[in-house]
CSV table of C-alpha atoms (C1' of nucleotides) in Angstrom, one decimal:
chain,number,residue,atom,x,y,z
A,1,MET,CA,-12.3,37.9,-6.0
A,2,PRO,CA,-9.9,35.5,-8.0
A,3,PRO,CA,-9.1,32.3,-6.8
A,4,GLU,CA,-6.2,32.3,-4.2
A,5,GLU,CA,-2.9,30.7,-4.9
A,6,PRO,CA,-2.5,27.6,-2.8
A,7,SER,CA,-0.8,28.4,0.3
A,8,THR,CA,2.7,26.7,1.0
A,9,ARG,CA,0.9,24.4,3.5
A,10,ASP,CA,-1.7,23.3,0.9
A,11,ARG,CA,1.3,22.6,-1.6
A,12,LEU,CA,3.1,20.5,0.8
A,13,LEU,CA,0.0,18.4,1.6
A,14,ASP,CA,-0.7,18.0,-2.3
A,15,ALA,CA,3.0,17.1,-2.7
A,16,PHE,CA,2.9,14.5,0.0
A,17,GLU,CA,-0.3,12.9,-1.3
A,18,THR,CA,1.0,12.9,-5.0
A,19,LEU,CA,4.2,11.1,-3.8
A,20,LEU,CA,2.0,8.4,-1.8
A,21,VAL,CA,0.0,7.9,-4.8
A,22,THR,CA,2.4,7.6,-7.7
A,23,GLU,CA,5.5,6.1,-5.9
A,24,GLY,CA,4.2,4.6,-2.6
A,25,SER,CA,5.2,5.4,0.9
A,26,ARG,CA,8.7,4.4,1.0
A,27,ALA,CA,9.2,7.2,-1.6
A,28,ALA,CA,7.2,9.8,0.3
A,29,THR,CA,10.3,11.0,2.5
A,30,LEU,CA,10.5,14.5,3.9
A,31,ASP,CA,13.1,15.5,1.4
A,32,ALA,CA,11.1,14.3,-1.6
A,33,VAL,CA,8.0,16.0,-0.3
A,34,ALA,CA,9.8,19.3,0.2
A,35,ALA,CA,11.3,19.0,-3.1
A,36,GLU,CA,7.8,18.1,-5.0
A,37,ALA,CA,6.5,21.3,-3.3
A,38,GLY,CA,9.4,23.3,-4.2
A,39,VAL,CA,10.6,24.2,-0.8
A,40,SER,CA,13.5,23.1,1.5
A,41,LYS,CA,13.3,20.6,4.2
A,42,GLY,CA,13.5,23.3,6.7
A,43,GLY,CA,10.6,25.3,5.1
A,44,LEU,CA,8.6,21.9,5.3
A,45,LEU,CA,9.3,21.6,9.0
A,46,TYR,CA,8.2,24.9,9.8
A,47,HIS,CA,4.6,24.1,8.6
A,48,PHE,CA,4.6,20.6,9.9
A,49,HIS,CA,7.0,19.8,12.8
A,50,SER,CA,7.0,16.2,12.1
A,51,LYS,CA,6.0,13.5,9.7
A,52,ASP,CA,3.1,12.7,11.8
A,53,GLU,CA,1.9,16.1,11.6
A,54,LEU,CA,2.0,15.8,7.9
A,55,VAL,CA,-0.2,12.9,8.0
A,56,GLU,CA,-2.7,14.6,10.4
A,57,GLY,CA,-2.9,17.5,8.1
A,58,MET,CA,-3.6,15.4,5.2
A,59,LEU,CA,-6.4,13.4,7.0
A,60,ASP,CA,-8.0,16.6,8.2
A,61,ARG,CA,-8.4,17.9,4.7
A,62,MET,CA,-9.7,14.6,3.5
A,63,ARG,CA,-12.3,14.6,6.4
A,64,LEU,CA,-13.3,18.0,5.2
A,65,MET,CA,-13.8,16.8,1.6
A,66,GLY,CA,-15.6,13.8,2.7
A,67,GLU,CA,-18.4,16.0,4.1
A,68,ARG,CA,-19.0,17.7,0.8
A,69,ASP,CA,-18.9,14.6,-0.9
A,70,ALA,CA,-21.6,12.7,1.1
A,71,THR,CA,-24.1,15.7,0.6
A,72,ALA,CA,-23.2,15.8,-3.2
A,73,MET,CA,-23.9,12.1,-3.4
A,74,ARG,CA,-27.3,12.5,-1.6
A,75,THR,CA,-28.3,15.3,-3.8
A,76,ALA,CA,-26.8,14.0,-7.1
A,77,PRO,CA,-29.3,14.5,-10.2
A,78,GLN,CA,-28.3,10.8,-11.5
A,79,GLY,CA,-29.1,9.4,-8.3
A,80,PRO,CA,-26.7,8.1,-5.4
A,81,VAL,CA,-25.9,4.8,-7.0
A,82,ASP,CA,-24.7,6.1,-10.2
A,83,TYR,CA,-22.8,9.0,-8.5
A,84,TYR,CA,-21.1,6.5,-6.3
A,85,LEU,CA,-20.0,4.1,-9.0
A,86,GLU,CA,-18.8,7.0,-11.3
A,87,THR,CA,-16.6,8.4,-8.6
A,88,SER,CA,-15.3,5.2,-7.5
A,89,VAL,CA,-13.1,5.3,-10.7
A,90,ASP,CA,-10.3,7.6,-10.2
A,91,SER,CA,-11.4,10.9,-11.9
A,92,GLY,CA,-8.1,12.6,-10.8
A,93,SER,CA,-10.0,14.9,-8.2
A,94,ALA,CA,-8.5,16.2,-5.1
A,95,PHE,CA,-10.6,14.0,-3.1
A,96,ASP,CA,-9.7,10.8,-5.0
A,97,ARG,CA,-6.1,11.6,-4.5
A,98,ALA,CA,-6.5,12.1,-0.6
A,99,LEU,CA,-8.4,8.6,-0.4
A,100,ILE,CA,-5.7,6.8,-2.2
A,101,ALA,CA,-2.9,8.6,-0.2
A,102,ALA,CA,-4.8,7.8,3.0
A,103,ALA,CA,-5.1,4.1,2.0
A,104,ARG,CA,-1.4,4.0,1.6
A,105,ILE,CA,-0.8,5.4,5.1
A,106,ALA,CA,-3.6,3.1,6.6
A,107,GLN,CA,-1.5,0.1,5.1
A,108,GLU,CA,1.3,1.3,7.3
A,109,ASN,CA,-0.4,0.2,10.3
A,110,ASP,CA,-1.7,3.7,11.1
A,111,GLU,CA,-4.9,3.7,13.1
A,112,ARG,CA,-5.9,7.4,12.5
A,113,ALA,CA,-5.9,6.7,8.7
A,114,SER,CA,-8.0,3.5,8.7
A,115,HIS,CA,-10.5,5.2,11.1
A,116,ALA,CA,-11.0,8.0,9.1
A,117,LEU,CA,-11.4,5.9,5.9
A,118,ALA,CA,-13.8,3.7,7.8
A,119,GLU,CA,-16.0,6.6,8.6
A,120,LEU,CA,-16.1,7.6,5.0
A,121,ARG,CA,-17.3,4.3,4.2
A,122,ASP,CA,-19.9,4.2,6.7
A,123,GLN,CA,-21.2,7.4,5.4
A,124,TRP,CA,-21.5,6.1,1.7
A,125,PHE,CA,-23.2,2.9,2.8
A,126,ALA,CA,-25.7,4.9,4.7
A,127,VAL,CA,-26.6,7.1,1.6
A,128,LEU,CA,-26.8,3.9,-0.5
A,129,SER,CA,-28.8,1.8,1.9
A,130,ASP,CA,-31.2,4.8,2.8
A,131,HIS,CA,-31.7,5.2,-1.1
A,132,LEU,CA,-32.3,1.6,-2.0
A,133,GLY,CA,-34.0,0.4,1.2
A,134,ASP,CA,-32.1,-2.9,0.7
A,135,GLU,CA,-29.1,-3.5,2.7
A,136,ALA,CA,-27.8,-6.6,0.6
A,137,LEU,CA,-28.0,-4.6,-2.6
A,138,ALA,CA,-26.5,-1.6,-0.9
A,139,ARG,CA,-23.6,-3.8,0.2
A,140,THR,CA,-23.2,-5.2,-3.0
A,141,ILE,CA,-22.9,-2.1,-4.9
A,142,GLN,CA,-20.4,-0.8,-2.3
A,143,LEU,CA,-18.1,-3.9,-3.0
A,144,ILE,CA,-18.5,-3.2,-6.7
A,145,GLY,CA,-17.6,0.4,-6.1
A,146,ASP,CA,-14.7,-0.9,-3.9
A,147,GLY,CA,-13.7,-3.2,-6.8
A,148,LEU,CA,-13.7,-0.4,-9.2
A,149,TYR,CA,-11.6,1.7,-6.9
A,150,PHE,CA,-9.0,-1.1,-6.2
A,151,ASP,CA,-8.5,-2.1,-9.8
A,152,ASP,CA,-8.3,1.6,-10.7
A,153,THR,CA,-5.5,2.3,-8.0
A,154,SER,CA,-3.8,-0.9,-8.7
A,155,GLY,CA,-3.4,-0.2,-12.5
A,156,PHE,CA,-5.7,-3.0,-13.5
A,157,THR,CA,-7.8,-1.0,-15.9
A,158,ASP,CA,-10.7,-2.2,-17.9
A,159,PRO,CA,-12.2,0.7,-19.7
A,160,ARG,CA,-15.5,-1.1,-20.1
A,161,ALA,CA,-16.0,-2.1,-16.3
A,162,LEU,CA,-18.3,0.5,-15.5
A,163,GLU,CA,-20.4,-0.4,-18.7
A,164,HIS,CA,-20.4,-3.9,-17.6
A,165,VAL,CA,-21.7,-3.2,-14.2
A,166,ARG,CA,-24.5,-0.8,-15.4
A,167,ASP,CA,-25.6,-3.7,-17.6
A,168,VAL,CA,-25.7,-6.2,-14.9
A,169,LEU,CA,-27.5,-3.8,-12.3
A,170,ALA,CA,-30.2,-3.1,-15.3
A,171,ARG,CA,-31.0,-6.9,-15.1
A,172,LEU,CA,-32.0,-6.1,-11.4
A,173,ASP,CA,-34.3,-3.3,-12.4
A,174,LEU,CA,-31.9,-0.7,-11.3
B,1,MET,CA,7.6,-39.2,4.8
B,2,PRO,CA,6.9,-36.5,7.2
B,3,PRO,CA,6.4,-33.0,6.0
B,4,GLU,CA,9.7,-31.2,5.8
B,5,GLU,CA,10.6,-28.3,7.9
B,6,PRO,CA,10.4,-25.1,6.1
B,7,SER,CA,14.0,-24.3,4.5
B,8,THR,CA,15.6,-20.7,5.9
B,9,ARG,CA,15.0,-19.6,2.4
B,10,ASP,CA,11.3,-20.1,2.7
B,11,ARG,CA,11.1,-18.7,6.2
B,12,LEU,CA,12.8,-15.7,4.9
B,13,LEU,CA,10.0,-15.1,2.3
B,14,ASP,CA,7.4,-15.9,4.8
B,15,ALA,CA,8.8,-13.2,7.0
B,16,PHE,CA,9.1,-10.5,4.2
B,17,GLU,CA,5.3,-11.3,3.3
B,18,THR,CA,4.2,-11.2,6.9
B,19,LEU,CA,5.9,-7.9,7.5
B,20,LEU,CA,4.5,-6.3,4.2
B,21,VAL,CA,1.1,-7.7,5.0
B,22,THR,CA,0.9,-6.6,8.7
B,23,GLU,CA,3.1,-3.5,8.9
B,24,GLY,CA,3.5,-2.4,5.2
B,25,SER,CA,6.4,-1.7,2.9
B,26,ARG,CA,8.4,0.8,5.1
B,27,ALA,CA,8.6,-1.7,7.9
B,28,ALA,CA,9.7,-4.6,5.7
B,29,THR,CA,13.5,-3.7,6.1
B,30,LEU,CA,16.2,-6.4,5.6
B,31,ASP,CA,16.9,-6.0,9.5
B,32,ALA,CA,13.2,-6.5,10.3
B,33,VAL,CA,13.0,-9.6,7.9
B,34,ALA,CA,16.0,-11.2,9.3
B,35,ALA,CA,14.9,-10.8,13.0
B,36,GLU,CA,11.2,-12.1,12.0
B,37,ALA,CA,12.7,-15.2,10.4
B,38,GLY,CA,15.1,-15.6,13.3
B,39,VAL,CA,18.4,-15.1,11.4
B,40,SER,CA,20.9,-12.5,11.1
B,41,LYS,CA,21.2,-9.9,8.2
B,42,GLY,CA,24.4,-11.6,6.9
B,43,GLY,CA,22.2,-14.9,7.0
B,44,LEU,CA,19.5,-13.4,5.0
B,45,LEU,CA,22.0,-11.9,2.4
B,46,TYR,CA,23.5,-15.3,1.8
B,47,HIS,CA,20.3,-16.4,0.3
B,48,PHE,CA,19.1,-13.3,-1.4
B,49,HIS,CA,22.0,-11.0,-2.3
B,50,SER,CA,19.6,-7.9,-2.3
B,51,LYS,CA,16.3,-6.6,-1.4
B,52,ASP,CA,15.5,-7.0,-5.2
B,53,GLU,CA,16.3,-10.6,-5.0
B,54,LEU,CA,13.8,-11.1,-2.2
B,55,VAL,CA,11.1,-9.4,-4.2
B,56,GLU,CA,11.8,-11.7,-7.2
B,57,GLY,CA,11.9,-14.7,-4.9
B,58,MET,CA,8.4,-13.9,-3.4
B,59,LEU,CA,6.9,-13.2,-6.9
B,60,ASP,CA,8.2,-16.7,-8.1
B,61,ARG,CA,6.7,-18.3,-5.3
B,62,MET,CA,3.2,-16.4,-5.8
B,63,ARG,CA,3.2,-17.4,-9.5
B,64,LEU,CA,3.7,-21.1,-8.7
B,65,MET,CA,0.7,-21.0,-6.2
B,66,GLY,CA,-1.3,-19.1,-8.8
B,67,GLU,CA,-0.9,-21.9,-11.4
B,68,ARG,CA,-2.4,-24.4,-8.7
B,69,ASP,CA,-5.2,-22.0,-7.7
B,70,ALA,CA,-6.4,-21.5,-11.2
B,71,THR,CA,-6.7,-25.4,-11.6
B,72,ALA,CA,-8.6,-25.6,-8.3
B,73,MET,CA,-11.0,-22.9,-9.4
B,74,ARG,CA,-11.8,-24.7,-12.6
B,75,THR,CA,-12.5,-28.0,-11.0
B,76,ALA,CA,-14.0,-26.6,-7.8
B,77,PRO,CA,-17.1,-28.8,-6.7
B,78,GLN,CA,-19.1,-25.6,-5.7
B,79,GLY,CA,-18.3,-24.0,-9.1
B,80,PRO,CA,-15.8,-21.4,-10.2
B,81,VAL,CA,-18.0,-18.2,-9.1
B,82,ASP,CA,-18.3,-19.5,-5.5
B,83,TYR,CA,-14.8,-20.8,-5.3
B,84,TYR,CA,-13.6,-17.3,-6.4
B,85,LEU,CA,-15.9,-15.2,-4.1
B,86,GLU,CA,-15.0,-17.4,-1.0
B,87,THR,CA,-11.3,-17.2,-1.6
B,88,SER,CA,-11.6,-13.5,-2.1
B,89,VAL,CA,-12.0,-13.0,1.7
B,90,ASP,CA,-8.6,-13.5,3.1
B,91,SER,CA,-8.6,-16.9,4.3
B,92,GLY,CA,-5.2,-16.6,5.8
B,93,SER,CA,-3.7,-19.1,3.4
B,94,ALA,CA,-0.2,-18.8,2.2
B,95,PHE,CA,-1.5,-17.7,-1.3
B,96,ASP,CA,-3.6,-14.9,0.1
B,97,ARG,CA,-0.5,-13.5,2.0
B,98,ALA,CA,1.6,-13.7,-1.1
B,99,LEU,CA,-1.0,-11.7,-3.0
B,100,ILE,CA,-1.4,-9.1,-0.4
B,101,ALA,CA,2.5,-8.7,-0.2
B,102,ALA,CA,2.7,-8.5,-4.0
B,103,ALA,CA,0.2,-5.8,-4.0
B,104,ARG,CA,2.1,-3.8,-1.4
B,105,ILE,CA,5.3,-4.1,-3.6
B,106,ALA,CA,3.3,-3.2,-6.6
B,107,GLN,CA,2.2,0.1,-5.0
B,108,GLU,CA,5.9,1.0,-4.7
B,109,ASN,CA,5.8,1.4,-8.5
B,110,ASP,CA,7.3,-2.0,-9.2
B,111,GLU,CA,6.6,-3.4,-12.5
B,112,ARG,CA,7.4,-7.0,-11.9
B,113,ALA,CA,5.0,-7.1,-9.2
B,114,SER,CA,2.3,-5.3,-11.2
B,115,HIS,CA,2.5,-7.5,-13.8
B,116,ALA,CA,2.5,-10.6,-12.0
B,117,LEU,CA,-0.6,-9.8,-10.4
B,118,ALA,CA,-2.1,-8.6,-13.7
B,119,GLU,CA,-1.4,-12.2,-15.2
B,120,LEU,CA,-3.3,-13.9,-12.2
B,121,ARG,CA,-6.3,-11.6,-12.6
B,122,ASP,CA,-6.4,-12.4,-16.4
B,123,GLN,CA,-6.3,-16.2,-15.5
B,124,TRP,CA,-9.3,-15.6,-12.8
B,125,PHE,CA,-11.3,-13.7,-15.5
B,126,ALA,CA,-10.9,-16.3,-18.1
B,127,VAL,CA,-12.1,-19.0,-15.9
B,128,LEU,CA,-15.3,-16.9,-14.8
B,129,SER,CA,-15.9,-15.9,-18.4
B,130,ASP,CA,-15.6,-19.3,-19.8
B,131,HIS,CA,-17.9,-20.8,-17.0
B,132,LEU,CA,-20.6,-18.2,-17.6
B,133,GLY,CA,-20.4,-17.3,-21.0
B,134,ASP,CA,-21.0,-13.8,-20.2
B,135,GLU,CA,-18.4,-11.1,-20.0
B,136,ALA,CA,-20.4,-8.3,-18.3
B,137,LEU,CA,-21.4,-10.7,-15.6
B,138,ALA,CA,-17.9,-12.3,-15.4
B,139,ARG,CA,-16.4,-8.6,-14.9
B,140,THR,CA,-19.0,-7.6,-12.3
B,141,ILE,CA,-18.3,-10.8,-10.3
B,142,GLN,CA,-14.7,-10.0,-10.7
B,143,LEU,CA,-15.3,-6.6,-9.3
B,144,ILE,CA,-17.1,-8.0,-6.3
B,145,GLY,CA,-14.2,-10.2,-5.6
B,146,ASP,CA,-12.0,-7.2,-5.7
B,147,GLY,CA,-14.0,-5.4,-3.5
B,148,LEU,CA,-14.2,-8.2,-1.0
B,149,TYR,CA,-10.4,-8.6,-1.1
B,150,PHE,CA,-9.9,-4.9,-0.9
B,151,ASP,CA,-12.3,-4.4,2.2
B,152,ASP,CA,-10.7,-7.4,3.8
B,153,THR,CA,-7.1,-6.2,3.4
B,154,SER,CA,-8.2,-2.9,4.5
B,155,GLY,CA,-9.7,-3.8,7.9
B,156,PHE,CA,-13.2,-3.1,6.6
B,157,THR,CA,-14.8,-6.1,7.7
B,158,ASP,CA,-18.5,-6.8,7.1
B,159,PRO,CA,-19.1,-10.4,8.2
B,160,ARG,CA,-22.4,-10.5,6.1
B,161,ALA,CA,-20.8,-9.3,3.0
B,162,LEU,CA,-20.6,-12.7,1.3
B,163,GLU,CA,-24.1,-13.6,2.4
B,164,HIS,CA,-25.3,-10.2,0.9
B,165,VAL,CA,-23.5,-10.9,-2.4
B,166,ARG,CA,-24.9,-14.6,-2.6
B,167,ASP,CA,-28.4,-12.8,-2.0
B,168,VAL,CA,-28.0,-10.5,-5.0
B,169,LEU,CA,-26.6,-12.9,-7.3
B,170,ALA,CA,-29.6,-15.4,-6.6
B,171,ARG,CA,-31.7,-12.7,-8.1
B,172,LEU,CA,-29.7,-13.0,-11.4
B,173,ASP,CA,-30.6,-16.8,-11.2
B,174,LEU,CA,-27.0,-17.7,-10.3
C,1,DG,C1',8.5,31.9,6.7
C,2,DT,C1',12.3,30.2,4.4
C,3,DC,C1',17.1,28.6,4.4
C,4,DT,C1',21.8,26.0,5.3
C,5,DA,C1',24.1,23.4,8.6
C,6,DT,C1',24.5,19.4,11.5
C,7,DA,C1',23.3,15.7,14.5
C,8,DT,C1',21.5,11.0,15.0
C,9,DT,C1',19.5,6.9,13.7
C,10,DC,C1',18.2,3.6,10.3
C,11,DT,C1',19.0,1.0,6.0
C,12,DG,C1',21.2,-1.6,2.3
C,13,DA,C1',25.2,-4.0,1.5
C,14,DT,C1',30.2,-5.8,1.7
C,15,DA,C1',34.1,-8.4,4.0
C,16,DG,C1',35.8,-11.9,6.4
C,17,DA,C1',35.6,-15.1,10.7
C,18,DC,C1',33.7,-19.4,12.1
D,1,DG,C1',25.1,-21.3,5.9
D,2,DT,C1',25.2,-18.4,9.4
D,3,DC,C1',27.6,-14.8,12.2
D,4,DT,C1',29.7,-10.2,13.6
D,5,DA,C1',31.9,-5.9,12.1
D,6,DT,C1',31.8,-2.3,9.4
D,7,DC,C1',30.6,1.4,5.8
D,8,DA,C1',28.3,4.7,2.7
D,9,DG,C1',24.0,6.9,2.0
D,10,DA,C1',19.4,8.0,3.4
D,11,DA,C1',15.7,9.6,6.6
D,12,DT,C1',13.9,12.4,10.7
D,13,DA,C1',14.8,16.0,13.2
D,14,DT,C1',16.9,20.3,15.6
D,15,DA,C1',19.5,24.8,15.6
D,16,DG,C1',20.1,29.1,14.2
D,17,DA,C1',21.0,32.4,10.3
D,18,DC,C1',18.6,35.5,7.1
DNA sequence: GTCTATATTCTGATAGAC
DNA sequence: GTCTATCAGAATATAGAC
């Protein structure tokens, strides 16, 4: 069967994430989300009764994608380290967008978002640590990934950053 | 002479930064900033005619602290690398608070904030690169610093992170 | 399921008293 | 320099028509 059109509900979550990522949390109003998704505010509020429910819907979807990502990382042909570093620079994937959006929400002092992100990080660290058998190295690589991610989402783009990291890791026989 | 009391102007900038860092940009309203600084909204608007001027005042103050930080990094007794990594975990200093606050503003699509932060990053990279004579290593260390900073400001605290990084850098004869 | 209309509160900003 | 009073517009949310 052909791929289904995204439901209005999913288009609303997409719109919410897009606004959070590109314009920040102050711009992600119900009005703006509805307009971005091409529905009225009343239409939005039928699917999500409040802004809080919009946040919860977004985090639920992110957690689902997180499960799949951890599996992909464990079984990646290039190995978990390279998979992790590659996916730390924003590929524009739906998962990346969800992660950045959740980080924006977490910064507004939202415990649910902070907690969901912390759980994802713990999963990633477990995969790296299991694979490398070296906690210090696993943590350092996670920090490099965090740095790549932070730079990328902050607009500090160095196109050669990943190449430089691989160069340095090679000196550690990785 | 004794240290001066902070001016109302400085207390307003402090309050703005504190709210941005602890509760995010949505919470940093003029009302909230005035209350946090212990003045009325009218009092605030005497010193800063608009929210935009508040942002500019904050960035100006941050740039000033940035100049001093770059000098301190170049002349640090423990060397630039360790100085940089140490100051990448939030020490609670006024400069750290300003950096985090500026990052929050930058995320709201503010070019002035993004540009000011990019200039600071270029200064830090120049000091690291000059000292190490190795661009790949300098960039990797900057990424680790970014990761430490990101984790710290996101509430992902690993008290042994810095220790782990030092361990790995030692394997590179640093 | 989606829309329009409306109520309520919040936000940024002005004017003018003290 | 700081305050109170006030306003226009935005933001979240409800009610009810279609």
